[in-house]
N, CA, C and O of each residue as an XYZ file, in Angstrom:
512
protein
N       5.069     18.610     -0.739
C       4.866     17.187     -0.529
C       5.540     16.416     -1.664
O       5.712     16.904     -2.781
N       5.882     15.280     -1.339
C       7.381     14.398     -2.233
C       5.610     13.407     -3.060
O       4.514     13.207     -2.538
N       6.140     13.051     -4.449
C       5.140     12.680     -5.250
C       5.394     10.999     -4.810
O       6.350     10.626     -4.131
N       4.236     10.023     -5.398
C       4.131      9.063     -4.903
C       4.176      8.295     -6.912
O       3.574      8.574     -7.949
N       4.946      7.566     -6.624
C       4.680      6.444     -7.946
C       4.537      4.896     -7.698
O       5.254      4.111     -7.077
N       3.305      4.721     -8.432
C       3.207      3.439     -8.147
C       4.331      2.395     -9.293
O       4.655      2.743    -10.428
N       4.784      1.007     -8.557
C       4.404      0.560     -9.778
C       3.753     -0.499    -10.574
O       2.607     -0.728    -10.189
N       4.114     -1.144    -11.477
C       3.057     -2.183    -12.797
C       2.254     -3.024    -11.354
O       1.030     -2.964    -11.237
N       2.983     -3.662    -10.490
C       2.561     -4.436     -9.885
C       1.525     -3.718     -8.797
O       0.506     -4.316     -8.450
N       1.920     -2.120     -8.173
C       1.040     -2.002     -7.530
C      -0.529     -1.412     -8.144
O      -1.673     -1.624     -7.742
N      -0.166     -0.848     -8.928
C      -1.450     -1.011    -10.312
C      -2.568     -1.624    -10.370
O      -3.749     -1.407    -10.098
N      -1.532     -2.946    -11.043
C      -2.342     -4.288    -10.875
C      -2.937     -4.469     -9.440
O      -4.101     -4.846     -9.310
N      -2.053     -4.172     -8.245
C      -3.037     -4.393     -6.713
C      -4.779     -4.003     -7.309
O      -5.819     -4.661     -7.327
N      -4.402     -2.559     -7.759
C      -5.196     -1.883     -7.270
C      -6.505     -1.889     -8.126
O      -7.672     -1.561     -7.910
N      -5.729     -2.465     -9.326
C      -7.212     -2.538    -10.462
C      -7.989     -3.674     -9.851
O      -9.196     -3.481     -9.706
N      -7.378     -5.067     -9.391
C      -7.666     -5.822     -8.741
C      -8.331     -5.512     -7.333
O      -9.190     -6.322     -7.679
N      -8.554     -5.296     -6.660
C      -9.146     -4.959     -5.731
C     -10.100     -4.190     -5.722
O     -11.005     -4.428     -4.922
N     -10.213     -2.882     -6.716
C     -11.191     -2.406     -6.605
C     -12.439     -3.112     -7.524
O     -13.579     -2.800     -7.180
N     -12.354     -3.647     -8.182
C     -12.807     -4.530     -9.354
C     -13.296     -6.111     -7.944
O     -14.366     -6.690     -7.760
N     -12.458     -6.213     -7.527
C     -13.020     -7.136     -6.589
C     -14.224     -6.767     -5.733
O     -15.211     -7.503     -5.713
N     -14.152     -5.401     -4.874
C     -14.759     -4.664     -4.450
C     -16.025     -4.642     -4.944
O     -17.050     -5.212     -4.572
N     -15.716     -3.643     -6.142
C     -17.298     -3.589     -6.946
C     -18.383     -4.850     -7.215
O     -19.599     -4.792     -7.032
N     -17.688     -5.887     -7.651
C     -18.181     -7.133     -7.631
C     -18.679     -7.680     -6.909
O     -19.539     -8.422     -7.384
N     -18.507     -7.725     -5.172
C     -18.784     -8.042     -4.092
C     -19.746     -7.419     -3.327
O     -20.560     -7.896     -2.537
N     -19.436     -5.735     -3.842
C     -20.254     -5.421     -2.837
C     -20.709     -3.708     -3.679
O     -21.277     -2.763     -3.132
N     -20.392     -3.768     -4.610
C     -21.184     -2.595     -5.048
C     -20.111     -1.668     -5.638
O     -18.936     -1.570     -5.284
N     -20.885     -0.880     -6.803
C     -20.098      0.655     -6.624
C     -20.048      1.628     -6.001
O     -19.416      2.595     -6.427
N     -20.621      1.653     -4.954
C     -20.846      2.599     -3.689
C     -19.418      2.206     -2.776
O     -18.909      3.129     -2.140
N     -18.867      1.028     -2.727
C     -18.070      0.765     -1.971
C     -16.933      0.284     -2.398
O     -16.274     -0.290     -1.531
N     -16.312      0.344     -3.856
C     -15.779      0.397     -4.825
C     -14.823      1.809     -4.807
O     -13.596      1.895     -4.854
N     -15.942      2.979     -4.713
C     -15.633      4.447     -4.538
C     -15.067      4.674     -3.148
O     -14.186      5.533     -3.119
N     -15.380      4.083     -1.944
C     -14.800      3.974     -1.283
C     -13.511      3.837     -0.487
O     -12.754      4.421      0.289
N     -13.716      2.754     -1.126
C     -12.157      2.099     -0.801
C     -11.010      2.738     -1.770
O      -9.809      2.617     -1.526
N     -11.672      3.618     -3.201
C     -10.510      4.076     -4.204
C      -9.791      5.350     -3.205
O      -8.645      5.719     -2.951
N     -10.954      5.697     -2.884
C     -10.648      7.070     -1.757
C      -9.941      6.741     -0.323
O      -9.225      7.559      0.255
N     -10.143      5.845      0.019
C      -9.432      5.452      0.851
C      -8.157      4.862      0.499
O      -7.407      5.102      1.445
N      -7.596      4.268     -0.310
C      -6.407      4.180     -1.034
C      -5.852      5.033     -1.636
O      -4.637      4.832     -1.657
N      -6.230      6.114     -2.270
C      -5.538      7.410     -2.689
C      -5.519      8.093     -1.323
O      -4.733      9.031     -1.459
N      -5.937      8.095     -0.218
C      -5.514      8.654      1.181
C      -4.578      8.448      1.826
O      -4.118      9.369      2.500
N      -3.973      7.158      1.838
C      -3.633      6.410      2.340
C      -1.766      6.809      1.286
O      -0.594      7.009      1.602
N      -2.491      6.734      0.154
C      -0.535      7.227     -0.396
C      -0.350      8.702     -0.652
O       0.731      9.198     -0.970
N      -1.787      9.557     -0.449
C      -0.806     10.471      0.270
C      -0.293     10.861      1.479
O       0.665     11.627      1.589
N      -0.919     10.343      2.434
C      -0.355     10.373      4.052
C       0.774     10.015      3.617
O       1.335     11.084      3.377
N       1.718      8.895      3.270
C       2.643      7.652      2.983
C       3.459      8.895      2.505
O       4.349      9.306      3.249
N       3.169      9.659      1.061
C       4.065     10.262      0.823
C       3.929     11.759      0.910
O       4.380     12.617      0.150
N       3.025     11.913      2.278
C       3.033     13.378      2.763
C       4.328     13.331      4.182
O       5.080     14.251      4.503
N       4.219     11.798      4.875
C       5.408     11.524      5.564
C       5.465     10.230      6.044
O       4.691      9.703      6.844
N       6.720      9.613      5.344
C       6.931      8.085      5.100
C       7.293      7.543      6.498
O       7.600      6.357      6.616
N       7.271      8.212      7.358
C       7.468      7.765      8.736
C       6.323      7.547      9.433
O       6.313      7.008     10.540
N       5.036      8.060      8.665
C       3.947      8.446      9.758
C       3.394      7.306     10.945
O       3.834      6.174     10.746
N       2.686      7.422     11.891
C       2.120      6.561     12.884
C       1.505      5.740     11.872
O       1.027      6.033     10.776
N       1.645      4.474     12.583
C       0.928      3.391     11.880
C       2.105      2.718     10.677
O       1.743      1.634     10.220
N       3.088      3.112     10.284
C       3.884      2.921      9.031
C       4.893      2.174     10.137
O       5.107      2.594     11.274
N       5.553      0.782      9.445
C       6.377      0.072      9.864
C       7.437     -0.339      9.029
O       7.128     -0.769      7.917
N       9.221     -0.265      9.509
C      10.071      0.122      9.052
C       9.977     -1.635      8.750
O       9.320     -2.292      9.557
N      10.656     -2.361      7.562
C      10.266     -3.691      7.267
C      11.500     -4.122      6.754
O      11.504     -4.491      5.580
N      13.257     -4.173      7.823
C      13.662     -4.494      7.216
C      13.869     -5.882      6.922
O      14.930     -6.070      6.327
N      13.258     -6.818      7.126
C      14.063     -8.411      7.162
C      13.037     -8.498      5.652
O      12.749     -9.584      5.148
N      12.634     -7.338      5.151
C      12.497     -7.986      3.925
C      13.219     -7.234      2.720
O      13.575     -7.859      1.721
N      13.417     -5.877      2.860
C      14.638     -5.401      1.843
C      14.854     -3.904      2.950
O      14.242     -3.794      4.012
N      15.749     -2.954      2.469
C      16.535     -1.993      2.988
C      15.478     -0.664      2.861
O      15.364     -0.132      1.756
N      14.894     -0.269      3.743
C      13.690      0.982      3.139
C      12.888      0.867      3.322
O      12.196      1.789      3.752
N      12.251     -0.825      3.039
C      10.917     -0.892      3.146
C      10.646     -1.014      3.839
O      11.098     -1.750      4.716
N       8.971      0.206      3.854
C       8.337      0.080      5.235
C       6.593     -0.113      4.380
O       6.332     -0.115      3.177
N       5.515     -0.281      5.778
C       4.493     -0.661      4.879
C       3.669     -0.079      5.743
O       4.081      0.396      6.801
N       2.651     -0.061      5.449
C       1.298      1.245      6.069
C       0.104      0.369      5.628
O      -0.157     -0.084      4.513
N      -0.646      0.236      6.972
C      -2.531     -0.142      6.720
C      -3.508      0.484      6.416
O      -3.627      1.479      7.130
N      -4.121      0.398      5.834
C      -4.880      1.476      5.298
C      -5.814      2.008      6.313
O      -5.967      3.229      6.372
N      -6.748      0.872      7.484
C      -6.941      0.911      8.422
C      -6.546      2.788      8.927
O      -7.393      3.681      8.906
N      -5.029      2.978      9.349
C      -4.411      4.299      9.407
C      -5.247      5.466      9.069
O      -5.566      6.366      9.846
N      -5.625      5.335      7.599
C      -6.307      6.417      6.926
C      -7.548      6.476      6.868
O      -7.799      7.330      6.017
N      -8.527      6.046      7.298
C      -9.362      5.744      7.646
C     -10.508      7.194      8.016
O     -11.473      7.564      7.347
N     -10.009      7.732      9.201
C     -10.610      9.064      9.447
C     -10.021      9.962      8.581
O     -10.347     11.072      9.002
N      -9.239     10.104      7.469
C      -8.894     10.965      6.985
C      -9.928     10.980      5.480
O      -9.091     11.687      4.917
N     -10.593     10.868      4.812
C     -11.679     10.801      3.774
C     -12.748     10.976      4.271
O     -12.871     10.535      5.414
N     -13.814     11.601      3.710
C     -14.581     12.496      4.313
C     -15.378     11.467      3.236
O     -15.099     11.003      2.130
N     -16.985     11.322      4.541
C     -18.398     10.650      4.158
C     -18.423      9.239      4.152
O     -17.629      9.011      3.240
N     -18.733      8.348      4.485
C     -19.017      7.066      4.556
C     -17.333      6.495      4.491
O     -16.440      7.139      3.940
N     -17.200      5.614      4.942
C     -15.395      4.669      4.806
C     -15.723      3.589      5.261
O     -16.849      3.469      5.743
N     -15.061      2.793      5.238
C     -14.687      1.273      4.957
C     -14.648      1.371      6.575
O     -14.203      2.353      7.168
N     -15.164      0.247      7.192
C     -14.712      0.033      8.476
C     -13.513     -1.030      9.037
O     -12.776     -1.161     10.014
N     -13.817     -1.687      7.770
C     -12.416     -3.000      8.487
C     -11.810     -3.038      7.306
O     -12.030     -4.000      6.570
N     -10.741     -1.770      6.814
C     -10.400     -2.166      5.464
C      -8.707     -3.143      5.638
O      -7.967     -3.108      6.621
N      -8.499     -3.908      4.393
C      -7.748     -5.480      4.867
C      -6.685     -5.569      4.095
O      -6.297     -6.673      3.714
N      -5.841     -4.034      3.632
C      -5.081     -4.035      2.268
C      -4.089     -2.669      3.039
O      -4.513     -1.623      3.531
N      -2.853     -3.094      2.929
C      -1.544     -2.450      3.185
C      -0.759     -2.134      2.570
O      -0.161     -3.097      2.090
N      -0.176     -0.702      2.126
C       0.931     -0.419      1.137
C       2.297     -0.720      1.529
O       2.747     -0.051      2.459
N       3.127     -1.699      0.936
C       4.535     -1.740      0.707
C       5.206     -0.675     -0.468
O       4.926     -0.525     -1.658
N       6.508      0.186      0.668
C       6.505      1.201     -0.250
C       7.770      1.372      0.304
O       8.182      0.620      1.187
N       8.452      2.346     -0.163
C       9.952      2.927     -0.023
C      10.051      4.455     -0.366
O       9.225      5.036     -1.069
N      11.231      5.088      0.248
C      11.500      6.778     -0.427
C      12.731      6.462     -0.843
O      13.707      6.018     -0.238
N      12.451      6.916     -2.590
C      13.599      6.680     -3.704
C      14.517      7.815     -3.270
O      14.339      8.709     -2.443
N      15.558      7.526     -4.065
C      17.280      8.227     -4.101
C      16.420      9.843     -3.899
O      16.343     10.697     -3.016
N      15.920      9.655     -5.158
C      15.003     11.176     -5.744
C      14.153     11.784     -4.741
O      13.315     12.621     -5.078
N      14.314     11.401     -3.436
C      12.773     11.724     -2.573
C      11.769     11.487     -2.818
O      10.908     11.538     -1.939
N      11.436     11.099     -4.226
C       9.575     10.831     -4.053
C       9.405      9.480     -3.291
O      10.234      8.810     -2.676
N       8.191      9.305     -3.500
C       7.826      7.755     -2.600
C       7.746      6.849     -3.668
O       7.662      7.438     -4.746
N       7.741      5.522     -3.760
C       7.574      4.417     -4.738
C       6.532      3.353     -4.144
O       7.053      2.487     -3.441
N       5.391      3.293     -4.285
C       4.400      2.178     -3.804
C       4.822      1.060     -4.567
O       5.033      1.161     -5.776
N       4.973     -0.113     -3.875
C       5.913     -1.271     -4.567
C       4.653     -2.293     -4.921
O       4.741     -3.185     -5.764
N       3.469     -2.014     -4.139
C       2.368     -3.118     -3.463
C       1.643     -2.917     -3.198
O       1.785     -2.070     -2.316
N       0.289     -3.219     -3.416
C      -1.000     -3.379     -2.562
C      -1.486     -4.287     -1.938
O      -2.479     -4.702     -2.535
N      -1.302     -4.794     -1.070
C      -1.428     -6.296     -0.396
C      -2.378     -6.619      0.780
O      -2.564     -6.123      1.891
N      -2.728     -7.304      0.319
C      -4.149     -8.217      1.442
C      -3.134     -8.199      2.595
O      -1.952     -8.493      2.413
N      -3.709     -7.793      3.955
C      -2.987     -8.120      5.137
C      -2.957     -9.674      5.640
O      -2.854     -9.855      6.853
N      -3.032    -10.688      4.862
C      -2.998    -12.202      4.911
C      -2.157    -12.516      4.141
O      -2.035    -13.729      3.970
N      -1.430    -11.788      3.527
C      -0.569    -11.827      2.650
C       0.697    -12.263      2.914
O       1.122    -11.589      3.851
N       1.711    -13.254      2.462
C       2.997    -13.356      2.792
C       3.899    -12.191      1.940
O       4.186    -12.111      0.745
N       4.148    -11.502      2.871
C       5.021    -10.276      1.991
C       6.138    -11.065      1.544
O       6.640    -10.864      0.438
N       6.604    -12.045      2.419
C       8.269    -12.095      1.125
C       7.966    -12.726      0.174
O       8.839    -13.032     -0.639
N       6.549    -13.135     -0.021
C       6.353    -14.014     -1.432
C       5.894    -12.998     -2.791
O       5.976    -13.320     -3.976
N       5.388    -11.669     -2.226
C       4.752    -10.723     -2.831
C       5.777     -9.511     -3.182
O       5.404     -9.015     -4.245
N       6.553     -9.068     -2.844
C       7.734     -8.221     -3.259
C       7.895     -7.762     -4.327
O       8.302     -8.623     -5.106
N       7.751     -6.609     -4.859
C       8.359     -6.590     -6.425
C       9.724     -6.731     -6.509
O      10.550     -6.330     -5.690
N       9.928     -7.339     -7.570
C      11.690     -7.997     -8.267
C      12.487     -6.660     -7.966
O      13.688     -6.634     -7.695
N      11.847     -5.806     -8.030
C      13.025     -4.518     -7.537
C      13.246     -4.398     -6.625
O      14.349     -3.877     -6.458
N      12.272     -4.826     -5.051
C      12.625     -4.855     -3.507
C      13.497     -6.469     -3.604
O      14.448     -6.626     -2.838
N      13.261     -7.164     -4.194
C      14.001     -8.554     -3.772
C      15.029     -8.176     -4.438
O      15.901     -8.838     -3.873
N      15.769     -7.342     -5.564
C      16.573     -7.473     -5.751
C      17.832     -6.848     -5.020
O      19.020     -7.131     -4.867
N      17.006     -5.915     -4.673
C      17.846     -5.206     -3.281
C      17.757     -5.444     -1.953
O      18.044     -4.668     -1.042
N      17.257     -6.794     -1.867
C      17.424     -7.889     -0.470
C      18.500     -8.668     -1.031
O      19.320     -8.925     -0.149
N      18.826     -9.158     -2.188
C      19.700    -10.226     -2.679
C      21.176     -9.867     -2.700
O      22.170    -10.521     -2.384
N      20.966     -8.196     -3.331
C      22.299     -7.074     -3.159
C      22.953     -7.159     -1.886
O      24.154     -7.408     -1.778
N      21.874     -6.875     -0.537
C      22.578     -6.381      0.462
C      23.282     -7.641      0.959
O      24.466     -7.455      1.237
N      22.757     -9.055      1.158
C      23.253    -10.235      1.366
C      24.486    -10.647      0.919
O      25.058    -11.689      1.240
N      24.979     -9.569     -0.032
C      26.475    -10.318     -0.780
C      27.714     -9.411     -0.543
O      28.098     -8.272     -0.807
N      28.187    -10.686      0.186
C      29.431     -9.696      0.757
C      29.456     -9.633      2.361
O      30.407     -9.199      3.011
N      28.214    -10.153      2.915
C      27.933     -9.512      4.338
C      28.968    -10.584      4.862
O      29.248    -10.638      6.059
């Protein structure tokens, strides 16, 4: 299986959210959702094509993004039933996977992008 790296920004998703989580609604469901997000990138980078994963190009070249929703039956004991957070992600030169994002599904993705997916939306535009 190809390794998964997040990065600074998807991090930050994630400290954020689960920290939101806990706050809202407990550490019972805090643990939850961490498990359900570490499920969720390894499906992603057990196979970046999988059902449920959508190829995203009108926002850079690669990117595709996955609901967590998806992973759902895959974590074992209690899960999130309506979970509301989607990985934006890509498979680098290197084969591993790169999680770019953790994003609220209300989210405007082209406003949320890391500078490394927009910069390779800005690349492909020049010249066309």
């Amino acid at each position: 299986m190809r390794r998964y790296l997040l990065s600074q920004a998807a991090e930050r998703d994630i400290i954020d959210i689960l920290t939101w989580s806990e706050e809202n609604f407990g550490v019972a469901v805090r643990r939850r959702y961490q498990r359900l997000v570490v499920a969720a990138m390894r499906d992603v980078a057990a196979n970046p094509q999988l059902l449920g994963s959508k190829d995203r190009p009108e926002l850079a070249e690669g990117v595709r993004t996955y609901h967590l929703r998806y992973s759902r039956d895959r974590i074992e004991g209690q899960t999130i039933r309506r979970p509301r957070h989607f990985l934006v992600y890509r498979v680098r030169a290197d084969g591993n996977l790169e999680i770019g994002r953790v994003l609220h599904d209300s989210r405007d993705l082209e406003l949320h992008l890391p500078p490394e997916y927009q910069a390779l939306e800005s690349s492909r535009g020049e010249g066309a």
